[in-house]
Amino acid sequence: MGASGLETAMRDVDREIRVLEDGLRDGKLALASTVEGALRLANRLMLMFAKAGDRAIPGLEEDSDPLEVFKVFVKGDPSLNAVRDNLRELVYYRNCLAAGREDALPVNPVAMAVRTLRHVYLYMRTRAIKEYGLQEK
């Protein structure tokens, strides 16, 4: 994937995040589907960024375990660890929901999930601008 493919893919992810942000403002987001969607989009960001850098991640897809995607994504470039804590936060939300431990979630976890995903996107976008010459918005 070249810079133009990465630009298109990032624009698509940004659009999907905006849909989540609009749903957040409207109060129409369900926590479980928001967390799962955020994890899929975070995976998509990592996979497409790796592919743009000629480091495609074979065998892992958008629906793969995000921690497995991250482990391969960061290999060879420790500076990409910057997304680790955000990704772990989203995985924590998913694990709390799976364990029936909504009481362990932060206040307004839907908003936190959407904002955490936006942080991952902004970091990846900044890196793409710096490394691949993507245009700033």
Backbone as JSON, one array per atom type, in Angstrom:
{
  "sequence": "MGASGLETAMRDVDREIRVLEDGLRDGKLALASTVEGALRLANRLMLMFAKAGDRAIPGLEEDSDPLEVFKVFVKGDPSLNAVRDNLRELVYYRNCLAAGREDALPVNPVAMAVRTLRHVYLYMRTRAIKEYGLQEK",
  "N": [[0.87, -1.18, 0.0], [0.71, 2.08, -0.96], [1.41, 5.59, -0.26], [-0.87, 6.95, -1.18], [-2.86, 5.0, -0.98], [-2.83, 4.57, 1.74], [-3.6, 7.08, 2.61], [-6.27, 7.17, 1.68], [-7.36, 5.0, 3.11], [-7.0, 5.93, 5.73], [-8.62, 8.16, 5.69], [-11.09, 6.9, 5.45], [-11.24, 5.53, 7.92], [-11.23, 7.71, 9.65], [-13.68, 8.83, 8.97], [-15.41, 6.83, 9.9], [-14.88, 6.99, 12.63], [-15.86, 9.53, 13.12], [-18.59, 9.03, 12.77], [-19.04, 7.47, 15.02], [-18.46, 9.43, 16.96], [-20.52, 11.25, 16.45], [-22.7, 9.62, 17.12], [-22.16, 9.36, 19.79], [-22.57, 11.97, 20.73], [-25.29, 12.07, 20.27], [-26.15, 10.23, 22.04], [-26.57, 7.57, 21.37], [-25.07, 5.24, 21.33], [-24.18, 1.9, 21.93], [-22.41, 0.25, 24.47], [-20.95, -2.27, 24.22], [-20.9, -2.84, 21.41], [-19.65, -0.53, 20.53], [-17.1, -0.69, 21.72], [-16.14, -3.05, 20.52], [-16.19, -2.24, 17.83], [-14.35, -0.14, 17.97], [-12.0, -1.54, 18.56], [-11.72, -3.07, 16.22], [-11.32, -1.0, 14.35], [-8.94, 0.1, 15.36], [-7.24, -2.06, 14.91], [-7.37, -2.07, 12.12], [-6.09, 0.35, 11.55], [-3.46, -0.2, 12.51], [-2.76, -2.38, 10.87], [-2.91, -1.31, 8.26], [-1.04, 0.74, 8.38], [1.31, -0.68, 8.83], [1.4, -2.13, 6.44], [1.73, -0.05, 4.6], [4.32, 0.63, 5.14], [5.72, -1.39, 4.01], [5.68, -3.62, 5.64], [3.81, -5.68, 5.87], [1.36, -7.56, 7.67], [1.03, -10.72, 7.71], [-1.59, -13.16, 7.94], [-3.04, -11.98, 9.98], [-5.96, -10.16, 10.65], [-8.48, -7.57, 10.46], [-10.35, -8.37, 12.35], [-8.88, -9.84, 14.12], [-7.24, -10.8, 17.23], [-6.57, -7.94, 19.0], [-4.28, -7.53, 20.57], [-2.5, -9.4, 19.59], [-2.19, -8.44, 16.99], [-1.02, -5.99, 17.6], [1.39, -6.83, 18.81], [2.86, -7.88, 16.66], [2.8, -5.68, 14.99], [4.36, -3.69, 16.27], [6.86, -4.75, 16.31], [10.21, -4.33, 15.56], [10.06, -1.59, 15.46], [10.15, 0.18, 18.03], [9.15, 2.68, 18.72], [6.54, 2.72, 18.02], [5.19, 1.78, 20.17], [3.72, 3.68, 21.41], [0.97, 3.53, 21.05], [0.19, 1.49, 22.62], [-0.89, 1.65, 25.35], [-3.35, 2.85, 24.92], [-4.6, 0.92, 23.33], [-4.61, -1.23, 25.09], [-6.37, -0.22, 26.99], [-8.83, -0.27, 25.61], [-9.06, -3.04, 25.21], [-9.24, -3.82, 27.86], [-11.78, -2.76, 28.53], [-13.38, -4.41, 26.9], [-12.81, -6.88, 28.08], [-13.84, -6.48, 30.68], [-16.56, -6.26, 30.1], [-17.04, -8.83, 29.05], [-16.63, -10.33, 31.32], [-18.71, -9.56, 32.86], [-18.35, -7.36, 34.49], [-19.11, -4.59, 34.66], [-19.03, -2.72, 36.63], [-16.36, -2.21, 37.04], [-15.56, -0.53, 35.11], [-14.63, 2.72, 33.78], [-16.13, 5.97, 34.5], [-18.63, 6.81, 32.21], [-17.94, 4.96, 29.96], [-18.41, 4.55, 27.22], [-17.94, 7.0, 25.95], [-15.25, 7.24, 26.64], [-14.15, 5.09, 25.22], [-14.56, 5.86, 22.54], [-13.09, 8.25, 22.46], [-10.56, 7.28, 23.07], [-10.04, 5.68, 20.86], [-9.96, 7.74, 18.96], [-7.6, 8.99, 19.8], [-5.69, 7.04, 19.14], [-5.99, 7.07, 16.37], [-5.21, 9.74, 15.77], [-2.52, 9.72, 16.55], [-1.5, 7.79, 14.76], [-2.08, 9.04, 12.36], [-0.49, 11.35, 12.51], [2.04, 10.15, 12.51], [1.93, 9.01, 9.95], [1.86, 11.27, 8.35], [4.37, 12.32, 8.87], [6.1, 10.16, 8.16], [5.25, 9.14, 5.67], [4.5, 11.2, 4.12], [1.84, 12.04, 4.0], [-0.85, 14.28, 3.5], [-1.6, 17.06, 5.58], [-4.68, 17.74, 7.23]],
  "CA": [[0.0, 0.0, 0.0], [1.48, 3.32, -1.02], [0.9, 6.72, 0.51], [-2.24, 7.3, -1.58], [-3.74, 3.99, -0.4], [-2.88, 4.83, 3.18], [-4.42, 8.29, 2.77], [-7.68, 6.77, 1.49], [-7.74, 4.15, 4.24], [-7.09, 6.76, 6.94], [-9.84, 8.98, 5.55], [-12.23, 6.01, 5.76], [-11.27, 5.31, 9.37], [-11.64, 8.98, 10.25], [-15.12, 8.96, 8.74], [-16.08, 5.91, 10.82], [-14.76, 7.55, 13.98], [-16.81, 10.65, 13.19], [-19.92, 8.44, 12.98], [-19.09, 7.14, 16.45], [-18.52, 10.68, 17.72], [-21.89, 11.76, 16.29], [-23.55, 8.76, 17.93], [-21.87, 9.7, 21.19], [-23.3, 13.22, 21.02], [-26.73, 11.77, 20.25], [-26.44, 9.27, 23.1], [-27.13, 6.38, 20.73], [-24.08, 4.18, 21.18], [-24.15, 0.81, 22.9], [-21.03, 0.08, 24.9], [-20.29, -3.46, 23.67], [-20.64, -2.69, 19.97], [-18.69, 0.56, 20.38], [-15.78, -1.21, 22.07], [-15.72, -3.99, 19.45], [-15.91, -1.43, 16.64], [-13.1, 0.6, 18.21], [-10.9, -2.49, 18.44], [-11.56, -3.39, 14.8], [-10.72, 0.15, 13.68], [-7.55, 0.19, 15.81], [-6.53, -3.08, 14.15], [-7.26, -1.61, 10.73], [-5.04, 1.37, 11.52], [-2.16, -0.83, 12.64], [-2.5, -3.22, 9.69], [-2.66, -0.51, 7.05], [0.2, 1.46, 8.59], [2.38, -1.66, 8.61], [1.43, -2.43, 5.02], [2.29, 1.12, 3.91], [5.75, 0.61, 5.38], [6.23, -2.67, 3.49], [5.78, -4.58, 6.74], [2.48, -6.29, 5.96], [1.23, -8.52, 8.76], [0.27, -11.84, 7.16], [-2.31, -14.03, 8.86], [-3.84, -11.23, 10.93], [-6.98, -9.36, 9.98], [-9.14, -6.54, 11.26], [-11.07, -9.01, 13.45], [-7.96, -10.63, 14.94], [-6.99, -10.32, 18.58], [-5.8, -6.71, 18.87], [-2.97, -7.63, 21.22], [-1.65, -10.12, 18.65], [-1.87, -7.5, 15.92], [-0.08, -5.0, 18.15], [2.68, -7.46, 19.06], [3.56, -7.96, 15.38], [2.87, -4.31, 14.47], [5.4, -2.89, 16.93], [8.15, -5.42, 16.14], [11.15, -3.63, 14.7], [9.96, -0.13, 15.62], [9.64, 0.38, 19.38], [8.46, 3.96, 18.89], [5.11, 2.48, 17.83], [4.61, 1.42, 21.46], [2.89, 4.79, 21.88], [-0.46, 3.18, 21.0], [-0.03, 0.33, 23.5], [-1.78, 1.88, 26.49], [-4.7, 3.09, 24.4], [-5.12, -0.36, 22.9], [-4.88, -2.01, 26.31], [-7.58, 0.31, 27.61], [-9.98, -0.81, 24.87], [-9.13, -4.47, 25.52], [-9.74, -3.88, 29.24], [-13.23, -2.56, 28.48], [-13.96, -5.63, 26.34], [-12.7, -7.94, 29.09], [-14.8, -6.18, 31.75], [-17.89, -6.61, 29.6], [-17.11, -10.28, 28.94], [-16.66, -10.89, 32.68], [-19.85, -9.02, 33.6], [-17.81, -6.45, 35.5], [-19.32, -3.2, 34.25], [-18.69, -1.88, 37.77], [-14.93, -1.92, 37.0], [-15.33, 0.41, 34.0], [-14.61, 4.14, 34.19], [-17.35, 6.73, 34.27], [-18.92, 7.03, 30.79], [-16.98, 4.18, 29.18], [-18.65, 4.7, 25.78], [-17.19, 8.19, 25.53], [-13.83, 6.94, 26.78], [-13.77, 4.2, 24.12], [-14.5, 6.65, 21.31], [-11.97, 9.18, 22.56], [-9.33, 6.49, 23.02], [-9.85, 5.36, 19.44], [-9.54, 8.98, 18.28], [-6.19, 9.19, 20.14], [-4.9, 6.11, 18.31], [-6.04, 7.59, 15.0], [-4.4, 10.96, 15.66], [-1.11, 9.34, 16.6], [-1.15, 7.13, 13.51], [-2.15, 10.06, 11.3], [0.72, 12.18, 12.65], [3.15, 9.33, 12.03], [1.79, 8.86, 8.5], [2.25, 12.56, 7.75], [5.82, 12.43, 9.02], [6.85, 9.08, 7.51], [4.8, 8.82, 4.31], [4.17, 12.42, 3.38], [0.41, 12.31, 3.87], [-1.2, 15.7, 3.64], [-2.35, 17.43, 6.78], [-6.06, 18.11, 6.87]],
  "C": [[0.9, 1.22, 0.0], [0.83, 4.4, -0.18], [-0.53, 7.06, 0.12], [-3.25, 6.29, -1.03], [-3.91, 4.19, 1.09], [-3.76, 6.06, 3.44], [-5.91, 7.96, 2.67], [-8.16, 5.96, 2.68], [-7.9, 4.98, 5.52], [-8.31, 7.67, 6.88], [-11.08, 8.16, 5.89], [-12.36, 5.77, 7.26], [-11.73, 6.58, 10.08], [-13.15, 9.17, 10.12], [-15.9, 8.05, 9.71], [-16.0, 6.4, 12.27], [-15.72, 8.72, 14.15], [-18.24, 10.16, 13.39], [-20.08, 8.07, 14.45], [-19.21, 8.4, 17.3], [-19.9, 11.32, 17.61], [-22.86, 10.94, 17.13], [-23.37, 9.02, 19.41], [-22.62, 10.96, 21.59], [-24.8, 12.98, 21.11], [-27.13, 10.79, 21.35], [-26.97, 7.95, 22.58], [-26.14, 5.24, 20.58], [-24.21, 3.16, 22.31], [-22.69, 0.51, 23.23], [-20.35, -1.1, 24.2], [-19.95, -3.29, 22.19], [-19.65, -1.56, 19.71], [-17.28, 0.08, 20.66], [-15.28, -2.15, 20.97], [-15.39, -3.23, 18.17], [-14.6, -0.67, 16.78], [-11.89, -0.32, 18.07], [-10.66, -2.87, 16.98], [-10.89, -2.24, 14.05], [-9.26, 0.35, 14.1], [-6.71, -0.85, 15.07], [-6.33, -2.64, 12.71], [-6.16, -0.57, 10.6], [-3.66, 0.74, 11.58], [-1.8, -1.63, 11.39], [-2.16, -2.38, 8.47], [-1.37, 0.3, 7.19], [1.39, 0.54, 8.33], [2.52, -1.96, 7.11], [2.04, -1.27, 4.23], [3.8, 1.16, 4.06], [6.41, -0.69, 4.92], [6.51, -3.67, 4.6], [4.42, -5.23, 6.96], [2.49, -7.37, 7.03], [0.38, -9.69, 8.26], [-0.42, -12.65, 8.26], [-3.15, -13.3, 9.9], [-4.75, -10.28, 10.16], [-7.56, -8.34, 10.96], [-9.86, -7.14, 12.47], [-10.19, -9.87, 14.35], [-7.84, -10.02, 16.34], [-6.1, -9.07, 18.5], [-4.43, -6.76, 19.53], [-1.99, -8.42, 20.35], [-1.24, -9.22, 17.5], [-0.82, -6.51, 16.41], [1.32, -5.6, 18.3], [3.5, -7.55, 17.76], [3.78, -6.56, 14.81], [4.08, -3.55, 15.0], [6.8, -3.49, 16.72], [9.02, -4.64, 15.15], [11.08, -2.11, 14.8], [9.34, 0.18, 16.97], [8.91, 1.7, 19.58], [6.95, 3.8, 18.68], [4.42, 2.02, 19.11], [3.69, 2.51, 22.0], [1.4, 4.45, 21.87], [-0.81, 2.07, 21.99], [-1.05, 0.59, 24.6], [-3.21, 2.15, 26.04], [-5.36, 1.78, 23.98], [-5.48, -1.23, 24.11], [-6.14, -1.52, 27.02], [-8.82, -0.25, 26.93], [-10.16, -2.31, 25.15], [-9.65, -4.67, 26.95], [-11.26, -3.71, 29.27], [-13.91, -3.83, 27.97], [-13.94, -6.75, 27.38], [-13.66, -7.72, 30.26], [-16.2, -6.58, 31.33], [-18.06, -8.12, 29.53], [-17.23, -10.95, 30.31], [-17.87, -10.4, 33.48], [-19.44, -8.05, 34.68], [-17.92, -5.0, 35.05], [-18.97, -2.23, 35.37], [-17.21, -1.48, 37.78], [-14.58, -0.93, 35.88], [-15.29, 1.85, 34.52], [-15.97, 4.78, 33.97], [-17.46, 7.0, 32.77], [-17.93, 6.29, 29.88], [-17.2, 4.27, 27.67], [-17.85, 5.88, 25.25], [-15.69, 7.93, 25.6], [-13.35, 6.06, 25.63], [-13.62, 4.98, 22.82], [-13.31, 7.6, 21.34], [-10.62, 8.46, 22.5], [-9.02, 6.09, 21.58], [-9.38, 6.59, 18.66], [-8.06, 9.26, 18.58], [-5.29, 8.3, 19.3], [-4.85, 6.64, 16.88], [-5.13, 8.81, 14.85], [-2.91, 10.65, 15.71], [-0.68, 8.73, 15.27], [-1.16, 8.12, 12.34], [-0.89, 10.94, 11.32], [1.94, 11.42, 12.15], [3.12, 9.2, 10.52], [2.19, 10.14, 7.77], [3.77, 12.66, 7.75], [6.56, 11.4, 8.15], [6.5, 8.87, 6.04], [4.36, 10.04, 3.52], [2.7, 12.65, 3.17], [0.16, 13.79, 4.12], [-1.91, 15.93, 4.97], [-3.71, 17.89, 6.34], [-6.21, 19.59, 6.76]]
}
